[in-house]
Coordinates of N, CA and C in Angstrom, one line a residue:
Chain G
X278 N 16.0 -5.5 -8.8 CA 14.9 -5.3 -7.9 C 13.7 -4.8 -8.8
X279 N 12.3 -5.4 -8.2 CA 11.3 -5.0 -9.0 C 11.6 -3.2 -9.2
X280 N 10.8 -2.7 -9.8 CA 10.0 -1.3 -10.0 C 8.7 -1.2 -10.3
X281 N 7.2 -0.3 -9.7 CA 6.7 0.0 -10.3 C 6.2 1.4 -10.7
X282 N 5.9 1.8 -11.9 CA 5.9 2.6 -12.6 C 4.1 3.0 -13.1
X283 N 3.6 3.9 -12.3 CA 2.3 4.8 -13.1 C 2.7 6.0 -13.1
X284 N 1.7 5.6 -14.7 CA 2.3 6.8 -15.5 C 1.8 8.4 -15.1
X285 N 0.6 8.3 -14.7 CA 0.0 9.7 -14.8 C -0.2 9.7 -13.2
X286 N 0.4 10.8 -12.5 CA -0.3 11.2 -11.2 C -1.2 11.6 -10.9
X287 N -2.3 12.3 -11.7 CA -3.3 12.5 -11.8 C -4.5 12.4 -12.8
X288 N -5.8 12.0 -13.1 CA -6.3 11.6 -14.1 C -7.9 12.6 -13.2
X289 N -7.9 13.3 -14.4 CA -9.3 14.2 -14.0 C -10.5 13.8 -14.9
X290 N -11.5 13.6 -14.7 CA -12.9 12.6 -15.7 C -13.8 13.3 -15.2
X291 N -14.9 13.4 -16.1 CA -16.2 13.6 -16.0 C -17.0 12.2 -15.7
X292 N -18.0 12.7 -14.8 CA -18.9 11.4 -14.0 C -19.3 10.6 -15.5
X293 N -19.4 9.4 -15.7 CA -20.0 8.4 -16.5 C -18.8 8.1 -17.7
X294 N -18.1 8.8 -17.9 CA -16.8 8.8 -18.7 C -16.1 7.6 -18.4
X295 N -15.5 6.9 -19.7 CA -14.2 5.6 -19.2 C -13.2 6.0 -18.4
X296 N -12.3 5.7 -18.3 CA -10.8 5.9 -17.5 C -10.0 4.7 -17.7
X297 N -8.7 5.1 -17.8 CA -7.7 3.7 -17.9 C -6.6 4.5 -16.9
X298 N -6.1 3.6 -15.8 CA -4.8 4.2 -15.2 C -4.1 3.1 -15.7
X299 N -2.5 4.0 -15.7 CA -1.7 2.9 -16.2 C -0.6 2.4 -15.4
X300 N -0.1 1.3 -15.7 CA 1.1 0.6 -14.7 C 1.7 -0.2 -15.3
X301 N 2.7 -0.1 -15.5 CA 4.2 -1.1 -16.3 C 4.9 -1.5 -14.3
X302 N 4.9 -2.3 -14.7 CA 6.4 -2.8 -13.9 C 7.7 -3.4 -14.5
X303 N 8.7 -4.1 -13.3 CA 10.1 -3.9 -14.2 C 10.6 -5.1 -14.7
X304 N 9.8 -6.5 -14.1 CA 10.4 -7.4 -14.4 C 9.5 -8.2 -15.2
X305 N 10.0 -9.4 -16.0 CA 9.2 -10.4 -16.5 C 9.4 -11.3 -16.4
X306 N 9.7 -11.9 -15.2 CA 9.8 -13.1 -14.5 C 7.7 -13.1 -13.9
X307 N 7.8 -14.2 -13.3 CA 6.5 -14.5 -13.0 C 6.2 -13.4 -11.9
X308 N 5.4 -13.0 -11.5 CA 4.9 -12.2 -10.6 C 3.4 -12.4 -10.4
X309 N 3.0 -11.7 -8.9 CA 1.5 -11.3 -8.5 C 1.3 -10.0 -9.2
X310 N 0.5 -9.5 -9.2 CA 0.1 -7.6 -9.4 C -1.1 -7.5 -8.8
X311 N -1.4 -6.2 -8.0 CA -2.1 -5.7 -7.4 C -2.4 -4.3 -7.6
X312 N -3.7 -4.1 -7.6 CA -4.4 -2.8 -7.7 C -4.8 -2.7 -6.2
X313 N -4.3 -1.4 -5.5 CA -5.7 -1.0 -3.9 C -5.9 0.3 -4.3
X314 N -6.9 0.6 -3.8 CA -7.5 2.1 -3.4 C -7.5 2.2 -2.1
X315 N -7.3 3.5 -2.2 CA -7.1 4.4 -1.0 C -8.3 5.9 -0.8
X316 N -9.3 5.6 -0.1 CA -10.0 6.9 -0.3 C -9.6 7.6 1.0
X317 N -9.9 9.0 0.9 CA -9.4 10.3 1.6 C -9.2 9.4 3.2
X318 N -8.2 9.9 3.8 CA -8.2 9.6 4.9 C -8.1 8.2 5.9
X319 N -7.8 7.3 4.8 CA -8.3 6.1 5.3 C -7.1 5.1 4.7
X320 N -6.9 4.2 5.1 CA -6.1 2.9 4.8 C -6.3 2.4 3.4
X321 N -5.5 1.5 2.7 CA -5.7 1.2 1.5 C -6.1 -0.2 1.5
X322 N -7.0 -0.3 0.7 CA -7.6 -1.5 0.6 C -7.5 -2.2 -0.8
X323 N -7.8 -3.4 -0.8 CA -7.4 -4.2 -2.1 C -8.6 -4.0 -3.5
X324 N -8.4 -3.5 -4.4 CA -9.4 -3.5 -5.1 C -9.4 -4.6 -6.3
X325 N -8.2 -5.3 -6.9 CA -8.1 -6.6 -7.5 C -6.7 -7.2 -7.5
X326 N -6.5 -8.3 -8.1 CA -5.4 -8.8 -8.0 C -5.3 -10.2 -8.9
X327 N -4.2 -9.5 -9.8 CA -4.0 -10.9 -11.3 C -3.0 -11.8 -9.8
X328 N -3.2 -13.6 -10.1 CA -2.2 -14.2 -10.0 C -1.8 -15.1 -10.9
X329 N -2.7 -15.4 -11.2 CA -2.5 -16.9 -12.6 C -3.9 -17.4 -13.2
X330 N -3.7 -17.6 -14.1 CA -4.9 -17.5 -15.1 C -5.3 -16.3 -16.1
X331 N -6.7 -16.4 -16.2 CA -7.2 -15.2 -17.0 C -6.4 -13.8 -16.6
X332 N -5.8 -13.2 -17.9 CA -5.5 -12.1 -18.0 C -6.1 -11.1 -17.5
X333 N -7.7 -11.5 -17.5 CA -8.2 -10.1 -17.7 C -9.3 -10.6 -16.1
X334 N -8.9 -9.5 -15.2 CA -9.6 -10.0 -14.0 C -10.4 -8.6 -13.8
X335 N -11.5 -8.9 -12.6 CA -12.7 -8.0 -12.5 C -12.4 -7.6 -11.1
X336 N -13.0 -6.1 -10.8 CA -13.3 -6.3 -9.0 C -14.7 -6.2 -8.9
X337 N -15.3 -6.5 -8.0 CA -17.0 -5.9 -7.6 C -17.7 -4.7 -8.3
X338 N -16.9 -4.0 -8.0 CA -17.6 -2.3 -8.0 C -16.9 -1.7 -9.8
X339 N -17.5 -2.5 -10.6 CA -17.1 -2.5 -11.8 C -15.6 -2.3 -12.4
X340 N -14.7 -1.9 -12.1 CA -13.5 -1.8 -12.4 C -12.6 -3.5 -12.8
X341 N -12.1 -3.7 -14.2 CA -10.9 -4.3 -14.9 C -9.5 -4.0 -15.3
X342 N -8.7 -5.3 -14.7 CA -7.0 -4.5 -15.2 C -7.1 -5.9 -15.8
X343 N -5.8 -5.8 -17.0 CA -6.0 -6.8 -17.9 C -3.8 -7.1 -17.5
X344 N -3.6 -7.9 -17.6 CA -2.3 -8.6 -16.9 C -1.9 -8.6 -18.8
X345 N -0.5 -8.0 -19.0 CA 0.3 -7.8 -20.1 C 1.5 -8.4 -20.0
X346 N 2.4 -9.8 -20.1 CA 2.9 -10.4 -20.0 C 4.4 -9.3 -20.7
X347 N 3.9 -9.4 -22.1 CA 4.9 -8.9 -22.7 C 5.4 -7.7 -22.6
X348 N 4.0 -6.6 -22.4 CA 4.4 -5.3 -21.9 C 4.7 -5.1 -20.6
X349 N 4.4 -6.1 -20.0 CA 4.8 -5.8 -18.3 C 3.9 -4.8 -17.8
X350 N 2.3 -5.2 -17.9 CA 1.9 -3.8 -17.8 C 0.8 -4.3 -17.3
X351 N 0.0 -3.6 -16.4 CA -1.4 -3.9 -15.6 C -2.1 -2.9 -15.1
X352 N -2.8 -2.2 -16.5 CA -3.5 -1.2 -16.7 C -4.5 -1.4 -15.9
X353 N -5.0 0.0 -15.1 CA -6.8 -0.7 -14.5 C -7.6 0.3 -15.5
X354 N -9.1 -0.6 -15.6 CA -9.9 0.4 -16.5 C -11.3 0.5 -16.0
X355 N -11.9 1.4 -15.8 CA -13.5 1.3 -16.0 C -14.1 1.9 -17.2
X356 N -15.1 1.5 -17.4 CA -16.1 2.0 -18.6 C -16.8 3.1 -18.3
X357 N -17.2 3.3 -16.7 CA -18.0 4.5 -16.3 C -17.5 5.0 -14.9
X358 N -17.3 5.9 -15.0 CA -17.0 5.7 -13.2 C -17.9 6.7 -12.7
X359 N -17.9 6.6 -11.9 CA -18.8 7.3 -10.5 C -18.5 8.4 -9.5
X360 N -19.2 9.6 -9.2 CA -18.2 10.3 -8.0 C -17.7 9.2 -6.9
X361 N -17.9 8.5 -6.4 CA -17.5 7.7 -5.4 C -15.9 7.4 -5.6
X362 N -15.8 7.3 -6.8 CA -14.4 6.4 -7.7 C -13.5 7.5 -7.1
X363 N -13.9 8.7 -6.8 CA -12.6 9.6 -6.4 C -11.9 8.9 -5.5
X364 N -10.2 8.6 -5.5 CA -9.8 8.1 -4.7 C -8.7 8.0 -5.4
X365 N -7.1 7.6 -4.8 CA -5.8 7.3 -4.9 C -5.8 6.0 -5.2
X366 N -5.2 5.4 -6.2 CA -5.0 3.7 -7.1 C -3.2 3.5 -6.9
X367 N -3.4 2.5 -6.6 CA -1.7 2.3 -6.4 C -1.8 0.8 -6.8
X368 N -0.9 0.8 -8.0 CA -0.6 -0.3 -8.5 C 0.9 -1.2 -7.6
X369 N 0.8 -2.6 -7.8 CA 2.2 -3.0 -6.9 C 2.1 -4.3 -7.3
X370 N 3.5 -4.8 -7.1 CA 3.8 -6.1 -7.6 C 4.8 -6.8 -6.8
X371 N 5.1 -8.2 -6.5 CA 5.5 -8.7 -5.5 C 6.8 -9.6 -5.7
X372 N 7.6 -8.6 -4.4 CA 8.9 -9.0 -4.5 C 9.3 -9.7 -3.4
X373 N 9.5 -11.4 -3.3 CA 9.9 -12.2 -2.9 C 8.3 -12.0 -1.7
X374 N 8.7 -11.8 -0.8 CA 7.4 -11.6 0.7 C 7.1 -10.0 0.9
X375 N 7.6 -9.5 0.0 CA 7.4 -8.0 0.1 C 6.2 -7.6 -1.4
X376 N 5.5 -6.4 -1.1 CA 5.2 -5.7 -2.5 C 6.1 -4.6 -2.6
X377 N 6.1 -3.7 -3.9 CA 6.4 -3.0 -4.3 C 5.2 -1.9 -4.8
X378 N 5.1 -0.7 -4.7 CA 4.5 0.0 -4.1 C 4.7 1.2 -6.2
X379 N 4.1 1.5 -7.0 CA 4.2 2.4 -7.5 C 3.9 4.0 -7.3
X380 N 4.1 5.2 -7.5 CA 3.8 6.1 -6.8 C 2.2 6.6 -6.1
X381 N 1.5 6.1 -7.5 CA -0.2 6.2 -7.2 C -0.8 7.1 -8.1
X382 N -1.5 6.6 -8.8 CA -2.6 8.0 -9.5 C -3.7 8.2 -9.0
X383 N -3.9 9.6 -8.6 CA -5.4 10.3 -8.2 C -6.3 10.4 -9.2
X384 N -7.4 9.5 -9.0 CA -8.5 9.8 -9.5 C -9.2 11.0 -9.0
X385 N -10.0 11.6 -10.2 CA -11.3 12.8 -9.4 C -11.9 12.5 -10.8
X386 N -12.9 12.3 -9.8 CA -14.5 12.4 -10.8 C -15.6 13.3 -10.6
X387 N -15.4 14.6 -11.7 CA -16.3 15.4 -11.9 C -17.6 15.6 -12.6
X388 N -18.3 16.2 -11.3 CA -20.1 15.8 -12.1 C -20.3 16.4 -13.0
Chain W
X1499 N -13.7 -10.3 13.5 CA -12.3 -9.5 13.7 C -12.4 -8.7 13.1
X1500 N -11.0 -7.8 14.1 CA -10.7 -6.2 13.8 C -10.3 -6.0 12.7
X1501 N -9.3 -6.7 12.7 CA -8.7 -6.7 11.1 C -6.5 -6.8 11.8
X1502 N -6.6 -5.2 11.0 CA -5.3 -5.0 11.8 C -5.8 -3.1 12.1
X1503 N -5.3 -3.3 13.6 CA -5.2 -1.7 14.0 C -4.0 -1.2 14.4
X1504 N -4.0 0.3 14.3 CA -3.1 1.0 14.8 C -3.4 1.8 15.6
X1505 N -2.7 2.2 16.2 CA -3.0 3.7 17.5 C -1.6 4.5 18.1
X1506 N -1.5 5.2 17.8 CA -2.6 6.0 17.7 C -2.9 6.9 16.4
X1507 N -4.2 7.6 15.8 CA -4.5 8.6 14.7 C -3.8 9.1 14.6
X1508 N -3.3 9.5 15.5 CA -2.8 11.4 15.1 C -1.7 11.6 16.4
X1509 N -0.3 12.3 16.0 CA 0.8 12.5 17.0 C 1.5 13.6 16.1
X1510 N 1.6 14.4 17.1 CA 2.7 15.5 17.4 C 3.9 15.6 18.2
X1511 N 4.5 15.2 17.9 CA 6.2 15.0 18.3 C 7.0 16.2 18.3
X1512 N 7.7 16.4 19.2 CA 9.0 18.2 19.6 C 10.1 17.2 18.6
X1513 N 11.1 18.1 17.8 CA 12.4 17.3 17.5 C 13.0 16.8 18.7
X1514 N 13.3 15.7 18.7 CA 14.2 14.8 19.2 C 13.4 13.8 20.7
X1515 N 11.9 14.2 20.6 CA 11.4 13.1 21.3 C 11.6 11.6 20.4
X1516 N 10.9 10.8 21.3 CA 10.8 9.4 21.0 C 8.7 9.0 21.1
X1517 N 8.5 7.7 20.5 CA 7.4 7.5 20.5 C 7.2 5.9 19.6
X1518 N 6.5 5.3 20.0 CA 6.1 3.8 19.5 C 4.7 4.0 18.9
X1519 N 5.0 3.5 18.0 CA 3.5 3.3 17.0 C 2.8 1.9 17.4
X1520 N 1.5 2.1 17.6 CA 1.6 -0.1 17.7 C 0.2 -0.4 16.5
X1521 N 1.0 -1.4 16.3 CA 0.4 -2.5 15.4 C 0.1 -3.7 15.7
X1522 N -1.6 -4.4 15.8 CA -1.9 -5.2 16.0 C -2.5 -5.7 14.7
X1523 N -2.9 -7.2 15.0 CA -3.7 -8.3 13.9 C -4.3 -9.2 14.6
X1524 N -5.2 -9.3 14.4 CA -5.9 -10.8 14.7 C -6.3 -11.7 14.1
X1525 N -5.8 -11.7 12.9 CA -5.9 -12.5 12.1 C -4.9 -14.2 11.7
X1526 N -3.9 -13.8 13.0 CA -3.0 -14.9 12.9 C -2.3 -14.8 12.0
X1527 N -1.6 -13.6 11.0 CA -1.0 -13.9 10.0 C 0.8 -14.1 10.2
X1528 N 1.7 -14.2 9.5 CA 2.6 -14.5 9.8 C 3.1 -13.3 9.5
X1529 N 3.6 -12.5 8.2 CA 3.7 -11.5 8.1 C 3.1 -10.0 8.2
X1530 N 4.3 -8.9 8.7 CA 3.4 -7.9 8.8 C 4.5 -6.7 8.4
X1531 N 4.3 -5.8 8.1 CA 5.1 -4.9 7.5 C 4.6 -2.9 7.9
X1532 N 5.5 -2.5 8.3 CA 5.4 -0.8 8.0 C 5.9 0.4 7.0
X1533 N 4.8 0.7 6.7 CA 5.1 1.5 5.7 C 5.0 3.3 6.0
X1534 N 6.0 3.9 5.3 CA 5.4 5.4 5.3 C 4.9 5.9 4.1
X1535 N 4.1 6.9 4.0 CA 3.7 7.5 2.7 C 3.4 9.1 2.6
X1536 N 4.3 9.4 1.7 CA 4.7 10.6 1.7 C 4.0 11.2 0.4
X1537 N 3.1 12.3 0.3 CA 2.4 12.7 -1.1 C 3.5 12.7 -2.0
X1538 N 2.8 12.2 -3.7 CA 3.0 11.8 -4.6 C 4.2 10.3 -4.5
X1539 N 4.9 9.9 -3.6 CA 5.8 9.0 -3.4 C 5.2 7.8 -3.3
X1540 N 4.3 7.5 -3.2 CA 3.6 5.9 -2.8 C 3.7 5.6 -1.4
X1541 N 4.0 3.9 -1.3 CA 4.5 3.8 -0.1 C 5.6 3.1 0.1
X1542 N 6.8 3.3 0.9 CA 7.6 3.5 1.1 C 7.7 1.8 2.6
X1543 N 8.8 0.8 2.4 CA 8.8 0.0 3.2 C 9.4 0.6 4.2
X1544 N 9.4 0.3 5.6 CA 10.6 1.0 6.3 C 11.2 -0.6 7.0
X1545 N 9.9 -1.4 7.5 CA 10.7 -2.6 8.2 C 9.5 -3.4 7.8
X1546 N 10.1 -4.8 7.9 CA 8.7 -6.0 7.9 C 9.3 -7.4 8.5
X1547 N 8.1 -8.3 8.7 CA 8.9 -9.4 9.6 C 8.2 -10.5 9.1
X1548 N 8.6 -11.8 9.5 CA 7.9 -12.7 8.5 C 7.3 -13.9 9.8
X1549 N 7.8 -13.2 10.9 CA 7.1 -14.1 12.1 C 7.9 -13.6 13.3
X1550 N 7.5 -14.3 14.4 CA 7.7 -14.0 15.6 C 8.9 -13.8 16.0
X1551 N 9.8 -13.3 16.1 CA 10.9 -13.0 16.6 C 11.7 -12.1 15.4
X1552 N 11.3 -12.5 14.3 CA 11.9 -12.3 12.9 C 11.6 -11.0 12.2
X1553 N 12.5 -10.5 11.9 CA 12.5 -8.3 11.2 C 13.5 -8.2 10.5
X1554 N 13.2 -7.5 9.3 CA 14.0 -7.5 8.4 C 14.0 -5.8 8.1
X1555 N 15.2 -5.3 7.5 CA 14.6 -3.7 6.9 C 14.5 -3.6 5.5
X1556 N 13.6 -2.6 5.1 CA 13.1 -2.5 4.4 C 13.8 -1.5 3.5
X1557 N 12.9 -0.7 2.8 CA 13.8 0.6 2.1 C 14.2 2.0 2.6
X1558 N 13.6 1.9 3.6 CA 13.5 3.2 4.2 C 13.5 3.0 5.9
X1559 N 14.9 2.3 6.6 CA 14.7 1.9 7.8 C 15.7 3.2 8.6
X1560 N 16.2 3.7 8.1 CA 17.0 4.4 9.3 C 16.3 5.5 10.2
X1561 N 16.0 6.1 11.6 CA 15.6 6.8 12.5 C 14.5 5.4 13.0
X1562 N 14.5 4.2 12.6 CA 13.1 3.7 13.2 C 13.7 1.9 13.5
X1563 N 13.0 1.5 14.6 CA 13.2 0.2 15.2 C 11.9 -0.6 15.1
X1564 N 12.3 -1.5 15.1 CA 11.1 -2.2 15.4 C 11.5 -3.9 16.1
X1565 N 10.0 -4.4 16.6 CA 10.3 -5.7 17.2 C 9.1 -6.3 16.9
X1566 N 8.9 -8.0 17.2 CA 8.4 -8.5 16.9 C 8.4 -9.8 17.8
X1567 N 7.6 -9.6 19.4 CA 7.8 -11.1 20.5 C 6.9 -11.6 20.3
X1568 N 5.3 -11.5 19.7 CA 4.3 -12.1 19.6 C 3.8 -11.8 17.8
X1569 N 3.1 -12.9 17.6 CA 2.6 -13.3 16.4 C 1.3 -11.9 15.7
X1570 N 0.9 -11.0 16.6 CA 0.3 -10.2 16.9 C 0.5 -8.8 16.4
X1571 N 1.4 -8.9 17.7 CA 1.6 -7.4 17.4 C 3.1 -7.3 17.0
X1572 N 3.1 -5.1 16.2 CA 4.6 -5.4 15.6 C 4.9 -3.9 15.5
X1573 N 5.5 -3.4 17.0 CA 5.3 -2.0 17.2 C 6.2 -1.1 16.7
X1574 N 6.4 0.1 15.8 CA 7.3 0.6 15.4 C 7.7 2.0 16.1
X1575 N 9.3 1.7 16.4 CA 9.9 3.1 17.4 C 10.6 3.7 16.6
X1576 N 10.3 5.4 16.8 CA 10.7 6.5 16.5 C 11.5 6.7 17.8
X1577 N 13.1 6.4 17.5 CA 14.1 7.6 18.5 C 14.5 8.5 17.6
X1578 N 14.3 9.7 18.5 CA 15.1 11.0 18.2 C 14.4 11.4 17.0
X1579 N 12.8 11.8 17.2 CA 11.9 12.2 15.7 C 12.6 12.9 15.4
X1580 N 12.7 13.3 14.2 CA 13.4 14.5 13.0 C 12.2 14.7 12.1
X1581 N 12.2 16.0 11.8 CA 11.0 16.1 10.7 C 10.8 15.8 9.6
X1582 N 12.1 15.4 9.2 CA 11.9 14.6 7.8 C 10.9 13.0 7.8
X1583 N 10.7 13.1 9.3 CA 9.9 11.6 9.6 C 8.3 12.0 10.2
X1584 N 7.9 13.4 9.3 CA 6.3 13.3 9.3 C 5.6 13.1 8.5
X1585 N 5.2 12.1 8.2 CA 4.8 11.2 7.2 C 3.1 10.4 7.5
X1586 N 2.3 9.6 7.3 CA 1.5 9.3 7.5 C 1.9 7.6 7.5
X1587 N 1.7 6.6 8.5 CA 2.3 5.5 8.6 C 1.5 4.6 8.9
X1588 N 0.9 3.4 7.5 CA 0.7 2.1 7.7 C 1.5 1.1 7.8
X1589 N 0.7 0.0 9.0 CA 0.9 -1.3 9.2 C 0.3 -1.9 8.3
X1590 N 0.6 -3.1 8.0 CA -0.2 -4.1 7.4 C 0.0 -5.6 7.4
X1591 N -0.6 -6.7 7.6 CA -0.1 -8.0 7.8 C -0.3 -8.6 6.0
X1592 N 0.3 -10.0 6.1 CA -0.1 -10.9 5.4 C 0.2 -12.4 5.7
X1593 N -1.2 -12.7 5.2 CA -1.3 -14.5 6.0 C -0.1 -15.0 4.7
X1594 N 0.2 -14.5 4.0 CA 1.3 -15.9 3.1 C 0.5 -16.2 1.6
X1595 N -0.7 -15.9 1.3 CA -1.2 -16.0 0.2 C -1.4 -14.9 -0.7
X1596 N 0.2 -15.6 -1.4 CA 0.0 -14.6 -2.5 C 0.7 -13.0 -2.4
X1597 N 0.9 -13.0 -1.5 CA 1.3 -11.4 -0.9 C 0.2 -10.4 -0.9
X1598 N -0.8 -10.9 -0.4 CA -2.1 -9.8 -0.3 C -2.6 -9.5 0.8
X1599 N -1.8 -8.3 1.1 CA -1.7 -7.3 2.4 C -3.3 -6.7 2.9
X1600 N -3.7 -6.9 3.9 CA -4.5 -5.6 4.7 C -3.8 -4.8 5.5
X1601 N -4.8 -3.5 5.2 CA -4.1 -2.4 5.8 C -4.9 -2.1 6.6
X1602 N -3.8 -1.6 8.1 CA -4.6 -0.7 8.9 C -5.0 0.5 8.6
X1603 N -5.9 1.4 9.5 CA -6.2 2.6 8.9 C -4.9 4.0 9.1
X1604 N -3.9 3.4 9.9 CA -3.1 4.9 9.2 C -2.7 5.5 11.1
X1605 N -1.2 5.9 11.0 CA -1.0 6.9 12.2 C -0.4 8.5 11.1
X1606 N -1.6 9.3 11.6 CA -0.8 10.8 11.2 C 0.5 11.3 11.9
X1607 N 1.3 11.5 11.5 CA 3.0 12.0 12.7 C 3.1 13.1 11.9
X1608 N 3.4 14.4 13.0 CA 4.2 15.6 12.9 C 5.1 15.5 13.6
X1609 N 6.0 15.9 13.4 CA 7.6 16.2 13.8 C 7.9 17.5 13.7
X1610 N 7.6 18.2 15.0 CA 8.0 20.0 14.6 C 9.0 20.5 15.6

C-alpha cells in the first residue's frame, strides 16, 4: 500500500523568504501526486498536480513541486511567500481510485 | 454549480446518539469519498463509492455507514456516536480524471 510521508509538521518563514515542504512517498511504480491547501476553516482545495510529463509543474499563485522519480519525492517550493500562504499543504498520491493523504505541514508566514 | 456541499457546519452529539452527514455534487461525478481529519493526522478515508449503488470501506470505516441510491448524493451515518468520532469531516467527489478530488467545505462533530 502506498504511504505518504511530510517531513516537517511545521515550517515557520518570514514574509518574502523561500520555503520548500517536503514529501517522499512509498512507491515507484507510476503514480499521480498531488499538492492541496487547506486555509483555516475551510475545505481543501487543489493547489497542483504532477501526472505525466514535465517534472517540474507550476500553480497560479507562484508555488512549484518538481516530481522525483528516483527519490520518490514531490517537494513543493516557493521563492517568496506571502502572509496569505499561511495555510496547511497536504501532499498525496493515488492509490488505485483512492488518494492517499500525508500528514500535512503548516505553513505560517511571519511579517 | 455548487460544487460539492455538506450540511450540516457544525454538530453536537450526547454519546450514543445517531446522526447523518449529507453529501451532495452536482457535478455528475462518479466517485465520491468521506473523509475525517484529526490535527496533525492528515485525512483519514473512512468510506468511498465509485457510483451508484456501489461503497467500498476505506481505512477508517468502523462506527459509520454509508449509502449511495443516487449519483448525487452520498450520506454518511453515525450510529451510536462515541467521542473518539469528533473529528472534522470531508466529502469529496471525483469525475475519474486522474484522481483529482474537490472538496466540500467541512462538517465540525462533537461527541460529548
Amino acid at each position: 500500500a502506498q504511504s505518504v510521508t511530510q517531513l516537517d509538521s511545521q515550517v515557520p518563514v518570514f514574509e518574502e523568504a523561500p520555503v520548500e515542504l517536503r514529501c517522499n512517498y512509498s512507491s515507484s511504480v507510476s503514480v499521480y501526486l498531488f499538492w492541496y491547501v487547506q486555509y483555516p476553516n475551510q475545505g481543501l482545495q487543489l493547489l497542483l498536480k504532477y501526472l505525466s510529463g514535465s517534472t517540474l509543474v507550476e500553480s497560479i499563485n507562484g508555488f512549484e513541486a518538481e516530481f522525483n522519480k528516483s527519490q520518490t519525492s514531490f517537494h513543493l517550493r516557493k521563492p517568496s511567500v506571502h502572509i496569505s500562504d499561511t495555510a496547511e499543504y497536504f501532499c498525496a498520491v493515488t492509490e488505485f481510485n483512492k488518494l492517499i493523504f500525508g500528514a500535512g505541514t503548516r505553513l505560517a508566514v511571519h511579517p | 454549480n455548487a460544487g460539492v456541499t455538506q450540511t450540516p457546519k457544525f454538530r453536537i452529539l450526547k454519546i450514543g446518539q445517531s446522526m447523518t452527514l449529507q453529501c451532495a455534487q452536482d457535478m455528475n461525478h462518479n466517485y465520491m469519498y468521506w473523509y475525517r481529519q484529526d490535527p496533525g493526522m492528515g485525512l483519514k478515508l473512512i468510506y468511498y463509492s465509485v457510483g451508484a449503488g456501489i461503497t467500498d470501506k476505506g481505512e477508517v470505516p468502523n462506527g459509520y455507514n454509508v449509502s449511495r441510491s443516487t449519483t448525487e448524493d452520498f450520506p454518511l451515518r453515525l450510529e451510536l456516536a462515541a467521542p473518539s468520532q469528533t473529528s472534522v469531516y470531508f466529502c469529496a467527489s471525483c469525475g475519474g480524471d486522474y484522481n483529482e478530488q474537490f472538496f466540500g467545505p467541512g462538517t465540525r462533530l462533537t461527541v460529548l
